[in-house]
Coordinates of C-alpha atoms and ligand atoms in Angstrom, one line a residue:
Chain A
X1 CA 156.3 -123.5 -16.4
X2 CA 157.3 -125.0 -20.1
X3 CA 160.2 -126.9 -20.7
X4 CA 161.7 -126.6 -23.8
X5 CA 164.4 -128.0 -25.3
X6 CA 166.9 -127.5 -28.4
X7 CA 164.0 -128.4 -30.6
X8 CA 161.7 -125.9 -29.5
X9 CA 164.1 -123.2 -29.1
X10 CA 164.1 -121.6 -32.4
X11 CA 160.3 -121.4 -32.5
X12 CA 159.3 -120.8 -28.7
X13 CA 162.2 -118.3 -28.0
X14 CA 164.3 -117.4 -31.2
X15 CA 161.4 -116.6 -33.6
X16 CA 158.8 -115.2 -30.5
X17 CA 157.5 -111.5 -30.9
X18 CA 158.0 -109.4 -27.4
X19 CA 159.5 -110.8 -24.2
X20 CA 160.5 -114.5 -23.5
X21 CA 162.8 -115.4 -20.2
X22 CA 164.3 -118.5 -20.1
X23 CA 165.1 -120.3 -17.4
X24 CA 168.4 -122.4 -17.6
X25 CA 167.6 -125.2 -15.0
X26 CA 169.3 -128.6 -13.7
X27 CA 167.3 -131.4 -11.6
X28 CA 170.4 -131.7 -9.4
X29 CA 170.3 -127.6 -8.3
X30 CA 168.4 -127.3 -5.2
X31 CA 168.2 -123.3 -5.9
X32 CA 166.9 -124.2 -9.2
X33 CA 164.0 -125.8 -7.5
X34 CA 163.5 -122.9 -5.6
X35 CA 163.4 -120.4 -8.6
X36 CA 161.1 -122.8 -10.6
X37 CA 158.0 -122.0 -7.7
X38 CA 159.5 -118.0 -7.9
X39 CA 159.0 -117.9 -11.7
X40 CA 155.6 -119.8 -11.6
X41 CA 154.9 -116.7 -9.0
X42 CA 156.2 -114.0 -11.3
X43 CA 154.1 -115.4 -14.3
X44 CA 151.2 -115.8 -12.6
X45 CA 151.4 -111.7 -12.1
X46 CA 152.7 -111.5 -15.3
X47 CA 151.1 -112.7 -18.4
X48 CA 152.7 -110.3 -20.9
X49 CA 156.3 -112.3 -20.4
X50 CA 156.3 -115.7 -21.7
X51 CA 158.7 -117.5 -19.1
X52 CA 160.3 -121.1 -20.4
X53 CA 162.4 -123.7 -18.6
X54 CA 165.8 -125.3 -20.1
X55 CA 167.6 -128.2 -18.6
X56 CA 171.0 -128.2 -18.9
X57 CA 171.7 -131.6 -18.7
X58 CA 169.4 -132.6 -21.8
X59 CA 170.6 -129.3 -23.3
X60 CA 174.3 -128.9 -23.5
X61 CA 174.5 -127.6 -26.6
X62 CA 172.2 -124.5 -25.2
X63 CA 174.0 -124.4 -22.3
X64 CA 177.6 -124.1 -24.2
X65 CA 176.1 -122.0 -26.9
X66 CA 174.2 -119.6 -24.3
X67 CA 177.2 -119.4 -22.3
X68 CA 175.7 -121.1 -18.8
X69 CA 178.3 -121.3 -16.2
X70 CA 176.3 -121.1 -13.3
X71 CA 172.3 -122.1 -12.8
X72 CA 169.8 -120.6 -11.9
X73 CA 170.6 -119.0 -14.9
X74 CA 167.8 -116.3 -16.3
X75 CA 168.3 -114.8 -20.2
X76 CA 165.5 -112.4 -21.4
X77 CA 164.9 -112.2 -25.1
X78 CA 163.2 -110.0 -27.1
X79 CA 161.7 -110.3 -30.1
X80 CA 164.5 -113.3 -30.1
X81 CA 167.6 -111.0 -29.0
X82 CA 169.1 -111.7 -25.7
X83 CA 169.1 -108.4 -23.8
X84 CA 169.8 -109.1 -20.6
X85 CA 170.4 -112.0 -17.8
X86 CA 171.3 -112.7 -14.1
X87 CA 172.3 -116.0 -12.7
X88 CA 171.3 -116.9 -8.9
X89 CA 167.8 -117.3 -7.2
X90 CA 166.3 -114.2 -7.4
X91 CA 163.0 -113.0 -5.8
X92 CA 160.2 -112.0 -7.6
X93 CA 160.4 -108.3 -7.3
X94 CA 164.3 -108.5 -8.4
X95 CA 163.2 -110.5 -12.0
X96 CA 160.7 -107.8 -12.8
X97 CA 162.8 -105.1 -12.1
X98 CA 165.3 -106.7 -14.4
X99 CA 162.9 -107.3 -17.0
X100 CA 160.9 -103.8 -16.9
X101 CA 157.5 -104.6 -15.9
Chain B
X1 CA 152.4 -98.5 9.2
X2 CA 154.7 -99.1 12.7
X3 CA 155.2 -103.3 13.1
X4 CA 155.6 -104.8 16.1
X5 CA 158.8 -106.8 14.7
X6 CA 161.1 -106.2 11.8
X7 CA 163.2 -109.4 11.1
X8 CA 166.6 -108.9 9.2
X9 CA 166.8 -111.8 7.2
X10 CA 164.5 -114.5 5.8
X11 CA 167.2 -118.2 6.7
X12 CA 165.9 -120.3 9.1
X13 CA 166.5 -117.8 12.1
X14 CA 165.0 -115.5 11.0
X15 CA 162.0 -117.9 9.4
X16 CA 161.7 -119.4 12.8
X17 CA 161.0 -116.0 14.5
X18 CA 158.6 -115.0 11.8
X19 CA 156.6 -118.0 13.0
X20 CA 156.6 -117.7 16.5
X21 CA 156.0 -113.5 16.4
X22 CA 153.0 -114.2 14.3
X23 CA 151.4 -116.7 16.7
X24 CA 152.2 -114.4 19.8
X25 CA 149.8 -112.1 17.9
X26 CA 152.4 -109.5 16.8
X27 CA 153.0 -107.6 13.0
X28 CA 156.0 -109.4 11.6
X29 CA 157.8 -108.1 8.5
X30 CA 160.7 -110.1 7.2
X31 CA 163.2 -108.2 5.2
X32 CA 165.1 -110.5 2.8
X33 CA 168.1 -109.1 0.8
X34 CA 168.4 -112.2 -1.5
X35 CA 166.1 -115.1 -1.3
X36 CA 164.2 -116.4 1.4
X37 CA 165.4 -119.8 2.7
X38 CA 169.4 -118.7 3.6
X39 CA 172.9 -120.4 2.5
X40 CA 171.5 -123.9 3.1
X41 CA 169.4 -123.9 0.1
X42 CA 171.8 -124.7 -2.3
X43 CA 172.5 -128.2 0.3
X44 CA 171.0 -131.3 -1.5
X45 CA 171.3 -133.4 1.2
X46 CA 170.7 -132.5 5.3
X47 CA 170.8 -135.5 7.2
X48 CA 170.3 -133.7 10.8
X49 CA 167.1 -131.8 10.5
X50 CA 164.5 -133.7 12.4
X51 CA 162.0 -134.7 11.3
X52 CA 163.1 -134.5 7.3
X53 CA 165.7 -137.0 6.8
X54 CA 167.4 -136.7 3.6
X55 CA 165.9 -133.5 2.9
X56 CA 167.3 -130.3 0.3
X57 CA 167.9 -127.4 1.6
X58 CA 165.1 -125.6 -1.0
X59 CA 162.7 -128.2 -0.2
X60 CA 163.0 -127.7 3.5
X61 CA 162.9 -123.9 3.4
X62 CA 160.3 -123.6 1.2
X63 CA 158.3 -124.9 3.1
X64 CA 159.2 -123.0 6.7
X65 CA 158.8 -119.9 4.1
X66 CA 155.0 -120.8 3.4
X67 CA 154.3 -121.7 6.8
X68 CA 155.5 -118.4 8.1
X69 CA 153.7 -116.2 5.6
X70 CA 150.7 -118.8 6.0
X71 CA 150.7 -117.8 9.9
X72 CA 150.4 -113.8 9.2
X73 CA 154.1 -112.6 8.5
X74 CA 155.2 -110.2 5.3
X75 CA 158.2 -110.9 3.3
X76 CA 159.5 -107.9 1.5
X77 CA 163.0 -108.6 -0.7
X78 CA 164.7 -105.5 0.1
X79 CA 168.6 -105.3 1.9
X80 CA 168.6 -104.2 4.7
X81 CA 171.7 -101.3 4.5
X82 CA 171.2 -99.3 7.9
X83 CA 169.3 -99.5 11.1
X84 CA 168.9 -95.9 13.4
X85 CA 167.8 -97.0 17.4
X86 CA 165.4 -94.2 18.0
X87 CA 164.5 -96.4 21.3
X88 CA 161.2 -97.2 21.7
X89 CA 160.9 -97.3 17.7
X90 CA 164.2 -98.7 15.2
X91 CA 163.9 -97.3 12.0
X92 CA 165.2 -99.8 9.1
X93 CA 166.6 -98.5 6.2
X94 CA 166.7 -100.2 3.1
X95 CA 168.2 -100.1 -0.6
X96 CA 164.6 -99.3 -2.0
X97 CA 162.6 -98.5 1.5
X98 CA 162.3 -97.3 5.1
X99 CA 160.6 -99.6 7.6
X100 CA 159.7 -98.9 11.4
X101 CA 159.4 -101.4 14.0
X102 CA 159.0 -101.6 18.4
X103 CA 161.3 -104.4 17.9
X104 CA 164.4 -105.9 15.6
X105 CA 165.7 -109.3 15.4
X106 CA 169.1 -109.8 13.6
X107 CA 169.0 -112.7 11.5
X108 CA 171.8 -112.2 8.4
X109 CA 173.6 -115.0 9.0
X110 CA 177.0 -115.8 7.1
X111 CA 178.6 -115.7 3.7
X112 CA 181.1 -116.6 1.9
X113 CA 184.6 -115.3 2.4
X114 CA 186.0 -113.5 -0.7
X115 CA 189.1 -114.3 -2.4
X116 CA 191.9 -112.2 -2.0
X117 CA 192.4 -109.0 -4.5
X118 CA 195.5 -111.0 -5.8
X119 CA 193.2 -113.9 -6.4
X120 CA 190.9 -112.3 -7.8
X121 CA 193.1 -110.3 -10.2
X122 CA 194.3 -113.6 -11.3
X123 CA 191.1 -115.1 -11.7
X124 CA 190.5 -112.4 -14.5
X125 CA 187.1 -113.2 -16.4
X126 CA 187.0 -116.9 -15.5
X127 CA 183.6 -117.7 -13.4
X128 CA 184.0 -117.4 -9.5
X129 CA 181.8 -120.1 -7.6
X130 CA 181.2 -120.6 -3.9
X131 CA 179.3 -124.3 -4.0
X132 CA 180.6 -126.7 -6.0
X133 CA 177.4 -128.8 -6.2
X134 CA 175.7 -125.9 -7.7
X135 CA 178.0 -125.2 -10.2
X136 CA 180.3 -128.2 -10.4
X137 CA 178.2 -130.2 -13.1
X138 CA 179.1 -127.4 -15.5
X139 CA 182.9 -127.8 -15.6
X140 CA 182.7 -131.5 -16.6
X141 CA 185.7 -132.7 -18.3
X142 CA 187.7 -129.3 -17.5
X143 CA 190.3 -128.4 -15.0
X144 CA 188.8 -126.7 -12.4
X145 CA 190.8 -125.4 -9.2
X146 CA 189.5 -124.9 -5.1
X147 CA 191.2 -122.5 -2.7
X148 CA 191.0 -123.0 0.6
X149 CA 192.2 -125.8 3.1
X150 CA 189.6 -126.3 5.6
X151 CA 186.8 -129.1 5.6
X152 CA 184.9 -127.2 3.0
X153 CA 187.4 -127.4 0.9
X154 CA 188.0 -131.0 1.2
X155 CA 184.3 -131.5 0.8
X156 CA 184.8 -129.6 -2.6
X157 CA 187.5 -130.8 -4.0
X158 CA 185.7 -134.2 -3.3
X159 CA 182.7 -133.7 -4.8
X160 CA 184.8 -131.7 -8.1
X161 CA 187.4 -134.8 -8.4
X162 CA 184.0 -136.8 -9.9
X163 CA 183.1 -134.4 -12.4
X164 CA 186.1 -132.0 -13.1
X165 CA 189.4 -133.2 -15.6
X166 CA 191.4 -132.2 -12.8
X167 CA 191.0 -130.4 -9.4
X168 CA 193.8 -128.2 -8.5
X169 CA 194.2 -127.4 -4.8
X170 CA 195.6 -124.0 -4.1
X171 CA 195.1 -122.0 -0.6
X172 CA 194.7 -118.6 0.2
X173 CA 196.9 -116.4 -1.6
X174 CA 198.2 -119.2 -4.2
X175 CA 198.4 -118.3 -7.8
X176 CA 195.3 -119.5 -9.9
X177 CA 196.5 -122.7 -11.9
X178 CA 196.5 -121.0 -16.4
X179 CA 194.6 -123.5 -17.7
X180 CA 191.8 -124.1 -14.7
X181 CA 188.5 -123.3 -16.3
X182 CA 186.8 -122.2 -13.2
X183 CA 187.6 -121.1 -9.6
X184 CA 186.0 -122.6 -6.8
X185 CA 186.5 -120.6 -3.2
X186 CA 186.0 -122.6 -0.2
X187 CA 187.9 -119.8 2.6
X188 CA 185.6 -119.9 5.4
X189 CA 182.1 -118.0 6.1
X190 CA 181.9 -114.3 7.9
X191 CA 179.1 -112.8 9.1
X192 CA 177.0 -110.7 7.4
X193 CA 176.8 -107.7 10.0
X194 CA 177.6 -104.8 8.1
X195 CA 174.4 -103.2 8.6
X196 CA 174.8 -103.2 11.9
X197 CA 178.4 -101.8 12.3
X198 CA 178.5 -98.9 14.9
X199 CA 175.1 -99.4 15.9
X200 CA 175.4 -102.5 18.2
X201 CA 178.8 -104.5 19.7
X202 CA 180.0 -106.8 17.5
X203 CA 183.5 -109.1 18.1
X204 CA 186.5 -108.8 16.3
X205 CA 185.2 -111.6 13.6
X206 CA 181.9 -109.4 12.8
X207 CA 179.8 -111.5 14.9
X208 CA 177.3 -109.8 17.3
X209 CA 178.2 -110.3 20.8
X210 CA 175.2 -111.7 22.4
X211 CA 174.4 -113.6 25.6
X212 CA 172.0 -117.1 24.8
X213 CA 168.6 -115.5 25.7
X214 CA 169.7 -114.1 22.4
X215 CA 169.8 -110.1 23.9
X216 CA 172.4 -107.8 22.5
X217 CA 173.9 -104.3 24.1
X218 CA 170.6 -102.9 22.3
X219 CA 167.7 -103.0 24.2
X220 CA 164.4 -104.2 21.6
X221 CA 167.2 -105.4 19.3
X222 CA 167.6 -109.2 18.9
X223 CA 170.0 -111.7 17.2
X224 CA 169.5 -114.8 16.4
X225 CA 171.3 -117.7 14.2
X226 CA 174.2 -117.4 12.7
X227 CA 175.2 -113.9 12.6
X228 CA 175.7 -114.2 16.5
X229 CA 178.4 -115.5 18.9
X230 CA 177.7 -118.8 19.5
X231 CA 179.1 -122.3 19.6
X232 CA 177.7 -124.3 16.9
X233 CA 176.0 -123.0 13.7
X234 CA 173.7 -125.3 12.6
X235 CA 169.9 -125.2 11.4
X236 CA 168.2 -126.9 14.9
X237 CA 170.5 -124.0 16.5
X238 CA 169.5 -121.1 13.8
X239 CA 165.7 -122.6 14.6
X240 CA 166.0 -122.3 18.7
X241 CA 167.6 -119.0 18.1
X242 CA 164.7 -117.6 16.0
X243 CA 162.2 -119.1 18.9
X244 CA 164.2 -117.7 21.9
X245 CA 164.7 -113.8 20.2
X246 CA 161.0 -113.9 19.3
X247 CA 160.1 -114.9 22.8
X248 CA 161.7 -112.0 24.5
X249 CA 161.5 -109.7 21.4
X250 CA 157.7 -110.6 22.0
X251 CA 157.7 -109.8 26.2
X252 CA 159.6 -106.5 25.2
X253 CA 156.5 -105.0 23.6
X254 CA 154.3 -106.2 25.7
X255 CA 156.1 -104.4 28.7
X256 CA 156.7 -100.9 26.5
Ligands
FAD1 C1 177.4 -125.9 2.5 C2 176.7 -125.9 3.8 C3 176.1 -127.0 4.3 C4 175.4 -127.0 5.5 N1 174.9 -128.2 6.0 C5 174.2 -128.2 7.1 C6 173.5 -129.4 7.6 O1 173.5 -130.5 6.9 N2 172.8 -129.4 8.7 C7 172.7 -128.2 9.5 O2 172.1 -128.3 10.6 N3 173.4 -127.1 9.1 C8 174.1 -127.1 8.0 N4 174.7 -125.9 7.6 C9 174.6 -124.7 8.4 C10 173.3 -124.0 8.3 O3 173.1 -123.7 6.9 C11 173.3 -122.7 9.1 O4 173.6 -122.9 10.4 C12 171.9 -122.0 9.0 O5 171.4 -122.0 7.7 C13 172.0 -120.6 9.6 O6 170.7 -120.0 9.4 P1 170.6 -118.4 9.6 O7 169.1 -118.1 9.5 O8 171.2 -118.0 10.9 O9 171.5 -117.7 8.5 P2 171.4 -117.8 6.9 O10 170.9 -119.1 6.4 O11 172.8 -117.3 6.5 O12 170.3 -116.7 6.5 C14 170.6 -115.3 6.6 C15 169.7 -114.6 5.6 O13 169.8 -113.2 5.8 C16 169.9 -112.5 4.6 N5 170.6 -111.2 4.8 C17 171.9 -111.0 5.1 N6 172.2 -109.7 5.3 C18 171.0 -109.0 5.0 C19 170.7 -107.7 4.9 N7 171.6 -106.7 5.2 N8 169.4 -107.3 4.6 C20 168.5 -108.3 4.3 N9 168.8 -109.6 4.3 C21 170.0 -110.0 4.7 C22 170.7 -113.5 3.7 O14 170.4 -113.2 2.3 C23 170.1 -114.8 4.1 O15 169.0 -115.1 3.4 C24 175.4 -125.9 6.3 C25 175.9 -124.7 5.8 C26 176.6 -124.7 4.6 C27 177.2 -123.4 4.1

């Protein structure tokens, strides 16, 4: 999975056609670890979502403009909107009923 | 499809049966409401599992979680809402599905008590959290508040006092603090037996009554970890549990 950070935001997730989720993340957050190797999962099955990884700690302006109070934290965009998210590990079946595919 | 063994939960109980119903030869399906791996995945540090010193709990339980599917079990994330004993077949009902199995082992384990109404009333919008070192970090500089007065609670507040402005500590029933910008609830665990109510004796906590071969007053139906009555909760305890209810779960279906 990518990490981005503020820099890349506007172009990987703000300006992207279709469907990106991003992944609001912290090295300290054991579940965080966890949902990392679920996402890897979910894009393997799913190559019409772009998934993208955010740490919050070299991020804070994302994480204060986006809202973050608690991590795992998953926001789907599309076509650069934030439509919907859910914050917690989730299992793979959960994110792509969330997202619609 | 009928499976041998339907397991109730994917935390190290129920992880630990997986693996040892899959070497005995048997169909193991592990229904997981949540996430596989239990509440000790969001613990960064476990000093006590042998074997793994200074382990997290993610690390450690992603790994049981490979070895079990590695060994033949399925994982399917679905909650578990309702199980019917038909006797020699339990029917498990679930938010999206319906599974039949010979056998059940009963491996939900705990979670977190809930605030009171009144609490939560006054909590109003601000963000609820059970585990400070998941969400602590994001409060930095902020007054934050704990309820609760047992040794979770002192854990929290202890880990919050190096990140938060100011920790207020309130107990069960206290007003919320105005200005605390989050609420962390440390009240004790309860177990997560609702989807067994009515259909198998529980105590007066929730817990199912069970003797230490890990049999309950249903016969094929197992419990193992947490969930049951039991002296110490702990993962070596949740692990022997998960080995002991597979065992017999294991001899049941090869005697029906
Ligand atoms: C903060 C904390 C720190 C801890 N530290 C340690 C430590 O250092 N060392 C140690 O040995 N122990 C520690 N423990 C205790 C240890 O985590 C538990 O004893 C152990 O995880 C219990 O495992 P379990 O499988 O019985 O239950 P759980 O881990 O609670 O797993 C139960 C699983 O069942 C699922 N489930 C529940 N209901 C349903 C349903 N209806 N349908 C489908 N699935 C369902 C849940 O989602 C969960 O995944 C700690 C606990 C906490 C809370």
């Amino acid at each position: 999975m990518k990490e981005i950070g503020a820099k890349e935001f506007e172009a990987e997730v703000l300006q992207e056609n279709g469907l990106v989720l991003v992944d609001f993340n912290a090295d300290w957050c054991g579940p965080c670890q966890m949902m990392k190797s679920v996402l890897e999962e979910f894009a393997e099955k799913n190559n019409t979502v772009k998934v993208v990884g955010v740490n919050i700690d070299d991020n804070e302006d994302l994480a204060r403009e986006y809202n973050v109070s608690g991590i795992p934290c998953m926001v789907l965009f599309s076509d650069g909107k934030e439509t919907k998210r859910v914050v917690g590990v989730q299992s793979v079946k959960k994110i792509e009923r969330m997202i619609g595919v | 499809m009928i499976y041998d063994i339907i397991i109730v939960g994917a935390g190290m109980a129920g992880l630990t049966a997986a693996i040892y119903g899959s070497r005995a030869g048997k169909s193991v399906l592990v229904l997981e409401g949540n996430i596989h791996g239990g509440q000790i995945i969001n613990t960064i540090n476990i000093e006590n599992w042998p074997g793994d010193y200074k382990t997290t709990g993610a690390e450690l339980m992603q790994k049981i979680y490979k070895q079990a599917v590695d060994l033949g079990a399925e994982v399917e994330y679905d909650e578990v809402i309702k199980i019917v004993d038909k006797g020699e077949q339990k029917e498990v009902e679930c938010e999206d599905a319906k599974y039949t199995a010979r056998a059940v082992i009963l491996a939900m384990g705990t979670e977190p008590r809930k605030m009171s109404d009144k609490q939560a009333r006054d909590a109003g919008n601000r963000p609820v959290s059970y585990c400070a070192t998941c969400d602590g970090a994001l409060y930095k500089g902020k007054p934050v508040v704990v309820v609760g007065s047992g040794n979770t609670a002192k854990h929290e507040i202890a880990y919050l006092e190096g990140i938060a402005s100011k920790v207020y500590h309130i107990h069960h029933d206290d007003p919320i603090p105005q200005d605390a910008a989050a609420v962390f609830v440390a009240i004790g665990r309860v177990p997560s037996t609702e989807c067994v109510e009515g259909l198998i004796e529980l105590d007066k906590e929730g817990y199912v009554v069970a003797n230490e071969d890990c049999t309950t007053s249903q016969e094929g139906i197992y419990v193992a970890g947490d969930c049951r009555t039991k002296k110490v909760r702990q993962l070596v305890t949740a692990a022997a549990d998960g080995a002991t209810a597979a065992e017999k779960a294991v001899r049941y279906l090869n005697k029906i």
